[in-house]
Amino acid sequence: SGTNPSVITLKNDSDIILKKENLVLRFVDDCVIVSCDYVLFNKSNAEKQIDFAFNITDSAYDSLKYYDIFVNDLKVDSELHKAVVYDEENSFSWWELSKVKLSANKETNISICYRIETANDGTYYRSYFDKENSFLYNLYPALSFGDGIIEDFTLTIDASDILGWNGKITKIEGIDISFKGAERTVTESFKNFDLNKHKQLKISYNIKNY
């Protein structure tokens, strides 16, 4: 009980190119449902097996409701690890690790979906809606693929649930995307998205009218 857990260290592999990433964030009351689809290309002439690390920023693991990962539409196992270091938002980092095989000179599709409770005033609550909530998504783990450039990156923020009952998105930090007029869902696509310049996405929102 007195031993600190291991810290996850990312290893760069220049043979693996992140060709596409489609990230969808759906805000539902005090939770966010995250769907993330990757297309990885292994340009080497040999099959690779990698430890695929997916980061979930959280200060209390019980706020994570589920986590599923699929490789070419087949569900694979994941194992939970916790890093002892703090990130830029002063939170623990939780990592889900999976063994993933990448065929030589082929694309591999990886899909992840999870639901997590958002932070309320720096602390995780289940039903307190009187203060601003925030959700932090780390983009930087994908820097371990190739040169840290996503050839085709699409981000969708679906706030139709909370905006439907007079909730409000108050701030989006890290990526240039915004809601205009009566929009409840926004989508932006980026070519050659540089993860060296955009490492985190933070969305703050008010749901006091819920």
mmCIF file of N, CA and C in Angstrom, residues 9-18 40 50-54 95 139-149 195-196:
data_model
loop_
_atom_site.group_PDB
_atom_site.id
_atom_site.type_symbol
_atom_site.label_atom_id
_atom_site.label_comp_id
_atom_site.label_asym_id
_atom_site.label_seq_id
_atom_site.Cartn_x
_atom_site.Cartn_y
_atom_site.Cartn_z
ATOM 1 N N THR A 9 5.579 5.695 -19.753
ATOM 2 C CA THR A 9 6.488 6.427 -20.629
ATOM 3 C C THR A 9 6.162 6.078 -22.072
ATOM 4 N N LEU A 10 5.856 7.078 -22.885
ATOM 5 C CA LEU A 10 5.499 6.850 -24.278
ATOM 6 C C LEU A 10 6.745 6.656 -25.131
ATOM 7 N N LYS A 11 6.695 5.660 -26.027
ATOM 8 C CA LYS A 11 7.799 5.395 -26.945
ATOM 9 C C LYS A 11 7.386 5.775 -28.361
ATOM 10 N N ASN A 12 8.231 6.532 -29.028
ATOM 11 C CA ASN A 12 7.925 6.934 -30.393
ATOM 12 C C ASN A 12 8.272 5.817 -31.370
ATOM 13 N N ASP A 13 7.414 5.597 -32.358
ATOM 14 C CA ASP A 13 7.664 4.635 -33.424
ATOM 15 C C ASP A 13 7.435 5.341 -34.752
ATOM 16 N N SER A 14 8.513 5.622 -35.462
ATOM 17 C CA SER A 14 8.414 6.385 -36.708
ATOM 18 C C SER A 14 7.771 5.582 -37.834
ATOM 19 N N ASP A 15 7.664 4.243 -37.679
ATOM 20 C CA ASP A 15 7.047 3.405 -38.709
ATOM 21 C C ASP A 15 5.521 3.459 -38.676
ATOM 22 N N ILE A 16 4.953 3.954 -37.574
ATOM 23 C CA ILE A 16 3.498 3.967 -37.424
ATOM 24 C C ILE A 16 2.982 5.378 -37.662
ATOM 25 N N ILE A 17 2.157 5.528 -38.677
ATOM 26 C CA ILE A 17 1.622 6.835 -39.055
ATOM 27 C C ILE A 17 0.159 6.923 -38.632
ATOM 28 N N LEU A 18 -0.202 8.023 -37.996
ATOM 29 C CA LEU A 18 -1.588 8.263 -37.636
ATOM 30 C C LEU A 18 -2.255 8.985 -38.802
ATOM 31 N N LEU A 40 -4.404 3.754 -38.136
ATOM 32 C CA LEU A 40 -2.949 3.696 -38.061
ATOM 33 C C LEU A 40 -2.420 2.927 -39.270
ATOM 34 N N ILE A 50 2.181 -3.620 -30.423
ATOM 35 C CA ILE A 50 2.478 -2.464 -29.585
ATOM 36 C C ILE A 50 1.617 -2.477 -28.331
ATOM 37 N N ASP A 51 2.107 -1.804 -27.304
ATOM 38 C CA ASP A 51 1.300 -1.520 -26.117
ATOM 39 C C ASP A 51 0.592 -0.201 -26.391
ATOM 40 N N PHE A 52 -0.681 -0.289 -26.712
ATOM 41 C CA PHE A 52 -1.459 0.911 -27.049
ATOM 42 C C PHE A 52 -1.943 1.553 -25.745
ATOM 43 N N ALA A 53 -1.487 2.778 -25.494
ATOM 44 C CA ALA A 53 -1.803 3.477 -24.248
ATOM 45 C C ALA A 53 -2.804 4.589 -24.519
ATOM 46 N N PHE A 54 -3.931 4.558 -23.806
ATOM 47 C CA PHE A 54 -4.936 5.609 -23.947
ATOM 48 C C PHE A 54 -5.095 6.291 -22.597
ATOM 49 N N TRP A 95 -4.308 5.405 -17.291
ATOM 50 C CA TRP A 95 -3.988 4.865 -18.610
ATOM 51 C C TRP A 95 -4.641 3.504 -18.772
ATOM 52 N N LEU A 139 -4.523 15.183 -25.910
ATOM 53 C CA LEU A 139 -4.202 14.770 -27.276
ATOM 54 C C LEU A 139 -2.776 14.249 -27.411
ATOM 55 N N TYR A 140 -1.921 14.594 -26.461
ATOM 56 C CA TYR A 140 -0.494 14.366 -26.635
ATOM 57 C C TYR A 140 -0.045 12.909 -26.709
ATOM 58 N N PRO A 141 -0.771 11.911 -26.171
ATOM 59 C CA PRO A 141 -0.261 10.536 -26.322
ATOM 60 C C PRO A 141 -0.078 10.104 -27.780
ATOM 61 N N ALA A 142 -0.857 10.661 -28.687
ATOM 62 C CA ALA A 142 -0.737 10.308 -30.108
ATOM 63 C C ALA A 142 0.548 10.841 -30.729
ATOM 64 N N LEU A 143 1.313 11.658 -29.993
ATOM 65 C CA LEU A 143 2.617 12.097 -30.466
ATOM 66 C C LEU A 143 3.572 10.923 -30.662
ATOM 67 N N SER A 144 3.279 9.784 -30.042
ATOM 68 C CA SER A 144 4.165 8.628 -30.141
ATOM 69 C C SER A 144 4.116 7.978 -31.518
ATOM 70 N N PHE A 145 3.156 8.385 -32.358
ATOM 71 C CA PHE A 145 3.069 7.842 -33.711
ATOM 72 C C PHE A 145 3.741 8.788 -34.702
ATOM 73 N N GLY A 146 4.697 8.238 -35.483
ATOM 74 C CA GLY A 146 5.340 9.020 -36.541
ATOM 75 C C GLY A 146 5.953 10.307 -36.021
ATOM 76 N N ASP A 147 5.613 11.415 -36.690
ATOM 77 C CA ASP A 147 6.175 12.713 -36.322
ATOM 78 C C ASP A 147 5.194 13.579 -35.550
ATOM 79 N N GLY A 148 4.119 12.968 -35.011
ATOM 80 C CA GLY A 148 3.161 13.736 -34.231
ATOM 81 C C GLY A 148 2.190 14.532 -35.064
ATOM 82 N N ILE A 149 2.054 14.183 -36.337
ATOM 83 C CA ILE A 149 1.137 14.866 -37.244
ATOM 84 C C ILE A 149 -0.007 13.916 -37.608
ATOM 85 N N LEU A 195 0.237 17.797 -33.343
ATOM 86 C CA LEU A 195 0.033 17.533 -31.916
ATOM 87 C C LEU A 195 1.104 18.191 -31.048
ATOM 88 N N ASN A 196 2.180 18.651 -31.658
ATOM 89 C CA ASN A 196 3.183 19.394 -30.892
ATOM 90 C C ASN A 196 2.659 20.767 -30.475
#
